[in-house]
Amino acid sequence: MLIYPSYGECCNLKQIVVNGGNRLNGTVHISGAKNAAVAIIPAVILSDGVCRIENIPNIMDVNLIANILHEMGARVSRVNKTTLDIDPTYIRRPVAAYDIVRRMRASSYLLGALLGKFSEAQVALPGGCDFGVRPIDQHLKGFAVLGATHSVVQGMINVKADRLTGGHVYLDVVSVGATVNIMLAAVRAEGRTIIENAAKEPHIVDLANFLNSMGADVRGAGTDVIKINGVKHLNGTTYSIIPDQIEAGTYMVAAAATGGDVIVSNVITKHLESITAKLREIGVQIDEYEDAVRVRRTDELRRCNVKTMPHPGFPTDMQPQIAALLSIAQGTSIVTEAVWDNRFRYVEELKRMGAVISVDGKVAVIEGVKELNGAPVKATDLRAGAAMIIAALAAKGTTHIEDIEHIERGYEDVVEKFSALGADIRLIYTDDPIARRA
Ligand code: EPZ
């Protein structure tokens, strides 16, 4: 029995409608981290026992990856809204279902997990957000160092190794996905693996902690050198996922954009350091507590420059959101996207709301305006969709946001959470798409 509706059943013509102008006030509770969950759930494949994963966000991407494991034969049962029990011992074939896999980027983690467990894997070429080329050459480079060969046949990537043995990988670019995948393939390989120029995101550390809770030997996660001593077996475990730093940052920016006063609770403040620092530079007041931050904005927003970088730099997954905020700041701001080739597709949608932004390659120049106006817009990808909500909350008038399945991929109960903060926001079902511009 499928435990989740298939992907297709979820995509009716839904729109988020926002009447802007309300200041956000109150407390929002942050869910588990999407990018940790979509790495840890495939990692369960490496276990020889049942794993209980807690604090999982109830979002499309997580449900999809859980569905893939279920279709591969794993026993997946939902204990409650945020907890899954997964028994991977019934997975017999290292092949992932094509039709779901190709829709999401994180499905590439199945390669590392299946290779690590079965010494072979067949997975569809990954999908995910569309902002430029999303290569996996560094993933394959790491697999090759461990002794695996690969081929691509009819859209499926096949990787295979007679024997996985540890090796020394120096990543040409800092890649979250490659770091995750090489960790997954290496934890049960014979001998030691060293990953240099590794990604240091919080979700990399969370994955390492999860693997070690199963009996792996992963050291140095969170630094740019990760050392892994392979072990023969990994046991079942119970593990709780870290809070989502990007969801938290999104609500922090929304509070600032509306001139509100919001407590963002269930956070790890250290994971928010670059976001907090940038918001303070823009003139937002942020008070830090044990596991929460309070975000207030009473004065005018100030312009500033932003450059996205791998952690601990300013996260690329916060770039659309901060750009939406800067579009109503005083003065001219410059946003440089240094991680992805083309992560400014949302700018055309913001300009429909009156933003004044010019994009040249990886740089956007934003001339702050006094006020945005509601308009019919699209969510061009997950974080762009979040930026549309932020702009709509601050705008005058009504905004219809289409293609919101992108937003539902990564934000749990987004309409409910914003509504509880006082936003005039609702989800509507419609059979006629917004009268789109010609
Ligand atoms: C992860 O994507 C995240 N996705 C992305 O978040 C995030 O934007 C990105 O890391 C950077 O932080 C998940 O964790 C599921 P990368 P990933 O490999 O792993 C180049 C969101 O909004 N590269 O770190 O695909 C690549 O082109 C999503 O939650 C290679 O050249 O990103 C990019 O320029 C969107 N070769 C840079 O490295 C490779 O083999 C960083 O990519 C791999 C990557």
Short mmCIF file of C-alpha atoms and ligand atoms in Angstrom, two decimals:
data_model
loop_
_atom_site.label_atom_id
_atom_site.label_comp_id
_atom_site.label_asym_id
_atom_site.label_seq_id
_atom_site.Cartn_x
_atom_site.Cartn_y
_atom_site.Cartn_z
CA MET A 1 0.00 0.00 0.00
CA LEU A 2 1.48 3.36 -0.99
CA ILE A 3 1.88 5.49 2.10
CA TYR A 4 1.71 8.80 0.24
CA PRO A 5 -0.32 10.10 -2.71
CA SER A 6 1.72 9.84 -5.86
CA TYR A 7 3.36 13.04 -7.05
CA GLY A 8 0.85 13.62 -9.83
CA GLU A 9 -2.19 13.58 -7.52
CA CYS A 10 -0.81 16.52 -5.54
CA CYS A 11 -0.50 18.96 -8.42
CA ASN A 12 -3.94 20.51 -8.94
CA LEU A 13 -4.13 24.11 -10.07
CA LYS A 14 -3.55 25.65 -6.66
CA GLN A 15 -2.68 29.26 -5.93
CA ILE A 16 -1.60 31.13 -2.84
CA VAL A 17 -3.45 34.45 -2.54
CA VAL A 18 -2.04 37.20 -0.31
CA ASN A 19 -3.55 40.55 0.63
CA GLY A 20 -0.48 42.50 1.64
CA GLY A 21 0.11 45.11 4.33
CA ASN A 22 -0.30 43.17 7.58
CA ARG A 23 2.63 43.33 10.00
CA LEU A 24 3.59 39.80 11.10
CA ASN A 25 3.41 39.23 14.86
CA GLY A 26 3.65 36.17 17.10
CA THR A 27 5.67 32.96 17.17
CA VAL A 28 6.46 30.50 14.39
CA HIS A 29 7.86 27.01 15.12
CA ILE A 30 10.51 25.84 12.66
CA SER A 31 10.25 22.30 11.23
CA GLY A 32 13.01 19.78 10.57
CA ALA A 33 15.58 20.62 7.91
CA LYS A 34 14.54 19.57 4.38
CA ASN A 35 18.11 19.21 3.11
CA ALA A 36 19.08 17.09 6.11
CA ALA A 37 15.97 14.89 5.79
CA VAL A 38 16.47 14.19 2.07
CA ALA A 39 20.02 13.02 2.82
CA ILE A 40 19.29 11.04 6.00
CA ILE A 41 16.30 9.09 4.61
CA PRO A 42 18.35 7.57 1.73
CA ALA A 43 21.17 6.95 4.25
CA VAL A 44 18.83 4.57 6.09
CA ILE A 45 19.41 2.13 3.18
CA LEU A 46 22.93 1.55 4.61
CA SER A 47 21.47 0.20 7.86
CA ASP A 48 21.01 -3.51 8.69
CA GLY A 49 18.14 -2.66 11.03
CA VAL A 50 15.08 -0.44 11.51
CA CYS A 51 15.66 3.31 11.84
CA ARG A 52 13.27 5.76 13.52
CA ILE A 53 13.73 9.29 12.15
CA GLU A 54 12.13 12.11 14.15
CA ASN A 55 11.47 15.81 13.46
CA ILE A 56 11.02 15.12 9.75
CA PRO A 57 9.27 17.99 7.90
CA ASN A 58 5.99 16.86 6.29
CA ILE A 59 6.80 18.22 2.83
CA MET A 60 6.64 16.95 -0.75
CA ASP A 61 10.36 16.24 -1.20
CA VAL A 62 10.52 14.15 1.96
CA ASN A 63 7.35 12.25 1.03
CA LEU A 64 8.78 11.61 -2.44
CA ILE A 65 12.08 10.21 -1.18
CA ALA A 66 10.21 8.06 1.39
CA ASN A 67 7.95 6.87 -1.44
CA ILE A 68 10.97 5.84 -3.50
CA LEU A 69 12.32 3.73 -0.64
CA HIS A 70 8.85 2.22 -0.18
CA GLU A 71 8.66 1.33 -3.88
CA MET A 72 12.11 -0.25 -3.68
CA GLY A 73 10.79 -2.60 -0.98
CA ALA A 74 11.64 -0.81 2.28
CA ARG A 75 8.97 -0.98 5.01
CA VAL A 76 8.11 2.71 5.68
CA SER A 77 5.53 3.51 8.35
CA ARG A 78 4.48 6.92 9.61
CA VAL A 79 4.52 6.96 13.43
CA ASN A 80 3.18 10.53 13.56
CA LYS A 81 3.28 13.71 11.46
CA THR A 82 7.04 14.12 11.90
CA THR A 83 8.30 10.59 12.63
CA LEU A 84 8.97 7.69 10.23
CA ASP A 85 10.05 4.10 10.97
CA ILE A 86 12.02 2.71 8.01
CA ASP A 87 13.14 -0.92 7.65
CA PRO A 88 15.51 -1.12 4.64
CA THR A 89 16.27 -4.83 5.04
CA TYR A 90 13.54 -5.75 2.51
CA ILE A 91 15.21 -3.79 -0.31
CA ARG A 92 16.43 -6.43 -2.72
CA ARG A 93 17.32 -4.54 -5.92
CA PRO A 94 19.54 -1.42 -6.02
CA VAL A 95 17.28 0.25 -8.60
CA ALA A 96 15.26 3.43 -7.94
CA ALA A 97 11.91 4.06 -9.67
CA TYR A 98 12.40 6.35 -12.68
CA ASP A 99 9.18 8.36 -12.70
CA ILE A 100 9.60 9.94 -9.25
CA VAL A 101 13.37 10.00 -9.03
CA ARG A 102 13.90 12.26 -12.01
CA ARG A 103 11.78 14.95 -10.38
CA MET A 104 14.08 15.74 -7.52
CA ARG A 105 17.71 16.58 -6.99
CA ALA A 106 18.09 14.71 -3.71
CA SER A 107 17.34 11.42 -5.46
CA SER A 108 21.01 11.44 -6.48
CA TYR A 109 21.75 10.45 -2.86
CA LEU A 110 20.28 7.04 -3.68
CA LEU A 111 23.39 6.45 -5.79
CA GLY A 112 25.74 6.78 -2.83
CA ALA A 113 23.49 4.88 -0.42
CA LEU A 114 22.83 1.94 -2.78
CA LEU A 115 26.47 1.82 -3.86
CA GLY A 116 27.55 1.82 -0.23
CA LYS A 117 25.17 -1.04 0.63
CA PHE A 118 25.08 -3.18 -2.54
CA SER A 119 28.24 -2.07 -4.40
CA GLU A 120 25.98 -1.10 -7.29
CA ALA A 121 23.11 1.28 -8.06
CA GLN A 122 20.81 2.28 -10.91
CA VAL A 123 19.14 5.67 -10.45
CA ALA A 124 17.52 8.09 -12.89
CA LEU A 125 19.44 11.27 -13.69
CA PRO A 126 18.35 13.71 -10.97
CA GLY A 127 15.94 16.62 -11.41
CA GLY A 128 15.34 19.48 -8.97
CA CYS A 129 15.05 23.25 -9.21
CA ASP A 130 15.88 24.78 -12.58
CA PHE A 131 18.59 27.36 -12.10
CA GLY A 132 21.29 26.39 -14.51
CA VAL A 133 23.24 23.24 -15.06
CA ARG A 134 23.20 20.81 -12.12
CA PRO A 135 26.10 18.44 -12.87
CA ILE A 136 27.14 15.43 -10.82
CA ASP A 137 30.71 15.10 -12.09
CA GLN A 138 32.11 15.53 -8.58
CA HIS A 139 29.83 12.80 -7.24
CA LEU A 140 31.09 10.43 -9.95
CA LYS A 141 34.70 11.52 -9.31
CA GLY A 142 34.32 10.45 -5.68
CA PHE A 143 32.74 7.12 -6.61
CA ALA A 144 35.63 6.44 -9.00
CA VAL A 145 38.18 7.05 -6.23
CA LEU A 146 36.33 4.40 -4.20
CA GLY A 147 36.64 1.92 -7.10
CA ALA A 148 33.30 2.32 -8.87
CA THR A 149 32.70 2.70 -12.61
CA HIS A 150 29.63 4.39 -14.06
CA SER A 151 27.59 4.51 -17.27
CA VAL A 152 24.47 6.37 -18.36
CA VAL A 153 21.90 4.28 -20.22
CA GLN A 154 18.44 5.63 -21.21
CA GLY A 155 18.47 8.35 -18.57
CA MET A 156 19.59 6.01 -15.81
CA ILE A 157 22.97 6.29 -14.10
CA ASN A 158 24.53 2.91 -13.33
CA VAL A 159 27.40 2.74 -10.83
CA LYS A 160 29.14 -0.49 -9.87
CA ALA A 161 32.20 -1.62 -7.91
CA ASP A 162 33.65 -5.09 -7.41
CA ARG A 163 34.93 -3.89 -4.05
CA LEU A 164 34.57 -0.41 -2.50
CA THR A 165 37.89 0.69 -1.01
CA GLY A 166 38.63 3.99 0.75
CA GLY A 167 40.49 6.75 -1.08
CA HIS A 168 41.48 10.43 -1.11
CA VAL A 169 39.06 12.79 -2.88
CA TYR A 170 39.80 16.48 -3.44
CA LEU A 171 36.58 18.14 -4.66
CA ASP A 172 37.13 20.64 -7.50
CA VAL A 173 34.14 22.65 -6.24
CA VAL A 174 32.54 22.77 -2.81
CA SER A 175 29.50 20.58 -3.41
CA VAL A 176 26.89 19.63 -0.80
CA GLY A 177 25.57 16.79 -2.95
CA ALA A 178 28.96 15.35 -3.77
CA THR A 179 30.04 15.53 -0.13
CA VAL A 180 26.85 13.69 0.92
CA ASN A 181 27.10 11.06 -1.78
CA ILE A 182 30.76 10.26 -1.15
CA MET A 183 30.08 9.97 2.61
CA LEU A 184 27.26 7.51 1.88
CA ALA A 185 29.40 5.39 -0.44
CA ALA A 186 32.41 5.44 1.90
CA VAL A 187 30.98 4.56 5.33
CA ARG A 188 30.95 0.80 4.57
CA ALA A 189 33.94 0.76 2.18
CA GLU A 190 37.15 -1.04 3.18
CA GLY A 191 39.67 1.36 4.67
CA ARG A 192 39.86 5.13 5.09
CA THR A 193 38.34 7.82 2.89
CA ILE A 194 39.35 11.47 3.05
CA ILE A 195 37.17 14.14 1.44
CA GLU A 196 38.95 17.49 1.01
CA ASN A 197 37.28 20.77 0.05
CA ALA A 198 34.12 19.25 1.55
CA ALA A 199 30.89 21.20 2.07
CA LYS A 200 30.35 22.39 5.67
CA GLU A 201 26.58 23.00 5.72
CA PRO A 202 24.66 22.09 8.92
CA HIS A 203 22.96 19.26 7.04
CA ILE A 204 26.36 17.69 6.29
CA VAL A 205 27.07 17.61 10.04
CA ASP A 206 23.57 16.23 10.70
CA LEU A 207 24.14 13.42 8.20
CA ALA A 208 27.50 12.57 9.79
CA ASN A 209 25.88 12.47 13.25
CA PHE A 210 23.15 10.19 11.91
CA LEU A 211 25.67 7.82 10.28
CA ASN A 212 27.73 7.71 13.49
CA SER A 213 24.57 6.95 15.49
CA MET A 214 24.30 3.81 13.31
CA GLY A 215 27.91 2.85 14.12
CA ALA A 216 29.81 4.60 11.34
CA ASP A 217 33.14 6.36 11.92
CA VAL A 218 32.87 9.81 10.31
CA ARG A 219 35.05 12.64 11.65
CA GLY A 220 35.53 16.27 10.69
CA ALA A 221 32.06 16.98 9.29
CA GLY A 222 31.55 20.74 9.37
CA THR A 223 35.16 21.34 8.37
CA ASP A 224 36.54 21.12 4.85
CA VAL A 225 38.27 17.78 5.55
CA ILE A 226 36.07 14.79 6.39
CA LYS A 227 37.72 11.47 7.35
CA ILE A 228 35.76 8.21 7.19
CA ASN A 229 36.96 4.80 8.42
CA GLY A 230 34.79 2.17 6.74
CA VAL A 231 32.87 -0.33 8.92
CA LYS A 232 31.29 -3.64 7.94
CA HIS A 233 27.83 -3.10 9.44
CA LEU A 234 25.56 -0.24 10.42
CA ASN A 235 22.79 -0.80 12.95
CA GLY A 236 19.30 0.60 13.26
CA THR A 237 18.99 3.81 15.29
CA THR A 238 16.67 6.55 16.43
CA TYR A 239 17.62 10.04 15.27
CA SER A 240 16.07 13.52 15.36
CA ILE A 241 16.76 15.92 12.48
CA ILE A 242 18.04 19.48 13.05
CA PRO A 243 15.75 22.48 12.51
CA ASP A 244 15.70 24.03 9.04
CA GLN A 245 18.00 27.10 8.89
CA ILE A 246 16.52 28.19 5.54
CA GLU A 247 12.92 27.96 6.71
CA ALA A 248 13.95 29.97 9.78
CA GLY A 249 15.72 32.55 7.63
CA THR A 250 12.68 32.84 5.39
CA TYR A 251 10.40 33.75 8.32
CA MET A 252 13.03 36.17 9.67
CA VAL A 253 13.09 38.01 6.34
CA ALA A 254 9.27 38.01 6.15
CA ALA A 255 9.07 39.58 9.62
CA ALA A 256 11.53 42.27 8.52
CA ALA A 257 9.72 42.91 5.23
CA THR A 258 6.39 43.56 6.97
CA GLY A 259 7.83 45.64 9.83
CA GLY A 260 6.64 43.02 12.27
CA ASP A 261 7.76 41.51 15.58
CA VAL A 262 8.16 37.73 15.34
CA ILE A 263 9.70 35.02 17.52
CA VAL A 264 11.19 32.28 15.32
CA SER A 265 11.39 29.27 17.64
CA ASN A 266 13.07 25.85 17.46
CA VAL A 267 16.26 27.09 15.79
CA ILE A 268 20.01 26.58 16.24
CA THR A 269 21.18 30.21 16.33
CA LYS A 270 24.71 29.30 15.18
CA HIS A 271 23.24 27.98 11.89
CA LEU A 272 21.64 31.41 11.33
CA GLU A 273 24.77 33.54 11.92
CA SER A 274 25.26 34.80 8.34
CA ILE A 275 21.52 35.52 7.94
CA THR A 276 21.34 37.34 11.29
CA ALA A 277 24.44 39.41 10.46
CA LYS A 278 23.05 40.46 7.06
CA LEU A 279 19.62 41.38 8.47
CA ARG A 280 21.27 43.51 11.18
CA GLU A 281 23.26 45.25 8.42
CA ILE A 282 19.93 46.04 6.73
CA GLY A 283 18.63 47.61 9.97
CA VAL A 284 16.63 44.73 11.42
CA GLN A 285 16.73 44.18 15.19
CA ILE A 286 17.47 40.57 16.12
CA ASP A 287 17.63 39.23 19.69
CA GLU A 288 19.06 35.72 20.14
CA TYR A 289 17.83 33.27 22.79
CA GLU A 290 18.63 29.60 23.63
CA ASP A 291 16.65 28.10 20.71
CA ALA A 292 14.85 31.10 19.22
CA VAL A 293 15.42 34.50 17.67
CA ARG A 294 13.19 37.58 17.92
CA VAL A 295 13.00 39.69 14.75
CA ARG A 296 11.74 43.28 14.82
CA ARG A 297 11.90 46.10 12.32
CA THR A 298 10.76 49.60 13.15
CA ASP A 299 13.05 51.80 11.04
CA GLU A 300 13.51 52.05 7.27
CA LEU A 301 15.33 49.16 5.63
CA ARG A 302 18.89 50.03 4.58
CA ARG A 303 20.51 48.93 1.32
CA CYS A 304 23.40 46.48 1.44
CA ASN A 305 25.43 44.09 -0.73
CA VAL A 306 25.04 40.30 -0.56
CA LYS A 307 27.25 37.58 -2.02
CA THR A 308 26.14 33.97 -1.68
CA MET A 309 28.82 31.47 -0.66
CA PRO A 310 29.05 27.92 0.68
CA HIS A 311 28.53 27.66 4.45
CA PRO A 312 29.40 29.58 6.62
CA GLY A 313 28.87 32.28 3.97
CA PHE A 314 25.45 33.72 3.15
CA PRO A 315 23.37 30.77 1.88
CA THR A 316 22.35 30.71 -1.78
CA ASP A 317 19.01 29.27 -0.63
CA MET A 318 18.30 32.61 1.04
CA GLN A 319 19.23 34.72 -2.01
CA PRO A 320 15.72 35.23 -3.52
CA GLN A 321 14.27 36.01 -0.11
CA ILE A 322 16.86 38.69 0.79
CA ALA A 323 16.51 40.20 -2.69
CA ALA A 324 12.76 40.59 -2.13
CA LEU A 325 13.53 42.42 1.12
CA LEU A 326 16.14 44.68 -0.52
CA SER A 327 13.66 45.60 -3.26
CA ILE A 328 11.90 47.79 -0.65
CA ALA A 329 15.07 49.03 1.12
CA GLN A 330 16.35 52.59 0.82
CA GLY A 331 19.08 52.84 -1.82
CA THR A 332 20.74 50.51 -4.30
CA SER A 333 21.84 47.00 -3.32
CA ILE A 334 23.95 44.49 -5.21
CA VAL A 335 23.26 40.75 -4.93
CA THR A 336 25.89 38.37 -6.32
CA GLU A 337 24.96 34.69 -6.81
CA ALA A 338 28.30 32.89 -6.57
CA VAL A 339 27.01 29.30 -6.24
CA TRP A 340 24.54 28.78 -9.11
CA ASP A 341 24.72 29.89 -12.75
CA ASN A 342 21.22 31.30 -13.05
CA ARG A 343 19.29 31.80 -9.84
CA PHE A 344 17.59 35.07 -10.80
CA ARG A 345 14.58 33.74 -12.76
CA TYR A 346 12.33 35.09 -10.00
CA VAL A 347 13.43 38.69 -10.74
CA GLU A 348 10.98 38.98 -13.69
CA GLU A 349 8.17 38.04 -11.30
CA LEU A 350 9.29 40.57 -8.67
CA LYS A 351 9.39 43.26 -11.39
CA ARG A 352 5.69 42.60 -12.05
CA MET A 353 5.13 43.81 -8.50
CA GLY A 354 7.06 47.02 -9.17
CA ALA A 355 10.57 46.01 -8.13
CA VAL A 356 13.38 47.80 -9.98
CA ILE A 357 16.09 45.19 -10.57
CA SER A 358 18.57 44.66 -13.39
CA VAL A 359 20.40 41.34 -13.78
CA ASP A 360 23.72 40.84 -15.56
CA GLY A 361 24.92 37.23 -15.30
CA LYS A 362 25.51 36.44 -11.63
CA VAL A 363 24.83 39.98 -10.39
CA ALA A 364 21.51 41.69 -9.65
CA VAL A 365 21.39 45.45 -9.01
CA ILE A 366 18.34 46.35 -6.91
CA GLU A 367 17.10 49.93 -6.66
CA GLY A 368 14.87 49.97 -3.62
CA VAL A 369 11.32 51.29 -4.10
CA LYS A 370 8.95 52.70 -1.50
CA GLU A 371 6.30 50.04 -2.02
CA LEU A 372 5.54 46.98 -4.12
CA ASN A 373 2.09 46.33 -5.59
CA GLY A 374 0.22 43.04 -5.65
CA ALA A 375 0.16 41.21 -8.99
CA PRO A 376 -0.30 37.74 -10.55
CA VAL A 377 3.10 35.99 -10.29
CA LYS A 378 4.65 32.53 -10.52
CA ALA A 379 6.87 30.57 -8.18
CA THR A 380 9.73 29.73 -10.54
CA ASP A 381 11.37 27.43 -7.97
CA LEU A 382 11.25 26.58 -4.27
CA ARG A 383 13.06 29.58 -2.77
CA ALA A 384 11.77 31.93 -5.47
CA GLY A 385 8.28 30.95 -4.33
CA ALA A 386 9.19 31.91 -0.77
CA ALA A 387 10.45 35.25 -2.08
CA MET A 388 7.09 35.82 -3.84
CA ILE A 389 5.26 35.27 -0.55
CA ILE A 390 7.59 37.73 1.24
CA ALA A 391 7.09 40.37 -1.47
CA ALA A 392 3.31 39.81 -1.45
CA LEU A 393 3.12 40.17 2.34
CA ALA A 394 4.85 43.57 2.13
CA ALA A 395 3.04 44.73 -1.03
CA LYS A 396 -0.05 46.90 -1.30
CA GLY A 397 -2.99 44.99 -2.72
CA THR A 398 -3.58 41.37 -3.70
CA THR A 399 -1.05 38.90 -5.13
CA HIS A 400 -1.91 35.54 -6.75
CA ILE A 401 1.02 33.10 -6.73
CA GLU A 402 0.85 30.21 -9.21
CA ASP A 403 2.95 27.02 -9.46
CA ILE A 404 3.00 26.76 -5.68
CA GLU A 405 3.87 23.06 -5.73
CA HIS A 406 7.45 24.34 -5.79
CA ILE A 407 6.84 25.97 -2.39
CA GLU A 408 5.11 22.90 -0.98
CA ARG A 409 8.25 20.88 -1.81
CA GLY A 410 10.18 22.62 0.94
CA TYR A 411 7.95 24.54 3.37
CA GLU A 412 5.71 22.63 5.79
CA ASP A 413 2.25 24.19 6.40
CA VAL A 414 3.45 27.47 4.88
CA VAL A 415 -0.02 29.06 4.58
CA GLU A 416 -1.00 27.98 8.10
CA LYS A 417 2.25 29.27 9.60
CA PHE A 418 2.05 32.68 7.93
CA SER A 419 -1.66 32.96 8.69
CA ALA A 420 -0.97 32.29 12.39
CA LEU A 421 1.44 35.24 12.29
CA GLY A 422 -1.37 37.53 11.11
CA ALA A 423 -0.85 37.38 7.36
CA ASP A 424 -3.92 37.62 5.12
CA ILE A 425 -2.97 34.54 3.09
CA ARG A 426 -4.96 31.61 1.75
CA LEU A 427 -4.72 28.62 -0.54
CA ILE A 428 -7.29 28.46 -3.37
CA TYR A 429 -8.07 25.77 -5.92
CA THR A 430 -8.87 27.04 -9.37
CA ASP A 431 -9.47 25.50 -12.76
CA ASP A 432 -8.43 28.57 -14.70
CA PRO A 433 -4.85 29.73 -14.48
CA ILE A 434 -4.33 33.42 -13.83
CA ALA A 435 -4.99 35.47 -16.95
CA ARG A 436 -1.35 35.39 -17.86
CA ARG A 437 0.37 38.15 -19.67
CA ALA A 438 0.64 37.55 -23.38
C1 EPZ B 1 22.23 21.42 -2.42
O1 EPZ B 1 22.12 21.23 -3.83
C2 EPZ B 1 20.86 21.87 -1.95
N1 EPZ B 1 19.88 20.83 -2.25
C3 EPZ B 1 20.47 23.18 -2.66
O2 EPZ B 1 19.27 23.62 -2.03
C4 EPZ B 1 21.54 24.24 -2.40
O3 EPZ B 1 21.25 25.37 -3.18
C5 EPZ B 1 22.92 23.71 -2.75
O4 EPZ B 1 23.18 22.45 -2.09
C6 EPZ B 1 24.02 24.67 -2.32
O5 EPZ B 1 23.96 24.86 -0.95
C7 EPZ B 1 19.78 19.79 -1.38
O6 EPZ B 1 20.49 19.72 -0.39
C8 EPZ B 1 18.75 18.75 -1.72
P1 EPZ B 1 25.93 21.62 -4.83
P2 EPZ B 1 23.32 20.49 -4.62
O7 EPZ B 1 26.35 20.29 -5.30
O8 EPZ B 1 23.93 19.45 -3.77
C9 EPZ B 1 28.39 22.73 -8.74
C10 EPZ B 1 17.03 24.23 -1.86
O9 EPZ B 1 16.55 25.33 -2.17
N2 EPZ B 1 28.59 21.27 -8.86
O10 EPZ B 1 26.43 22.12 -3.52
O11 EPZ B 1 22.80 20.10 -5.97
C11 EPZ B 1 26.95 23.13 -8.99
O12 EPZ B 1 26.71 23.33 -10.36
C12 EPZ B 1 18.04 23.60 -2.78
O13 EPZ B 1 16.81 23.62 -0.80
C13 EPZ B 1 29.44 20.79 -9.85
O14 EPZ B 1 30.02 21.56 -10.63
O15 EPZ B 1 24.34 21.70 -4.80
C14 EPZ B 1 26.84 24.42 -8.21
O16 EPZ B 1 27.36 25.48 -9.00
C15 EPZ B 1 18.15 24.33 -4.09
N3 EPZ B 1 29.62 19.44 -9.97
C16 EPZ B 1 27.78 24.20 -7.01
O17 EPZ B 1 28.64 23.12 -7.40
C17 EPZ B 1 28.98 18.56 -9.12
O18 EPZ B 1 29.20 17.33 -9.27
C18 EPZ B 1 27.08 23.82 -5.72
O19 EPZ B 1 26.27 22.70 -5.98
C19 EPZ B 1 28.12 19.07 -8.13
C20 EPZ B 1 27.95 20.43 -8.02
#
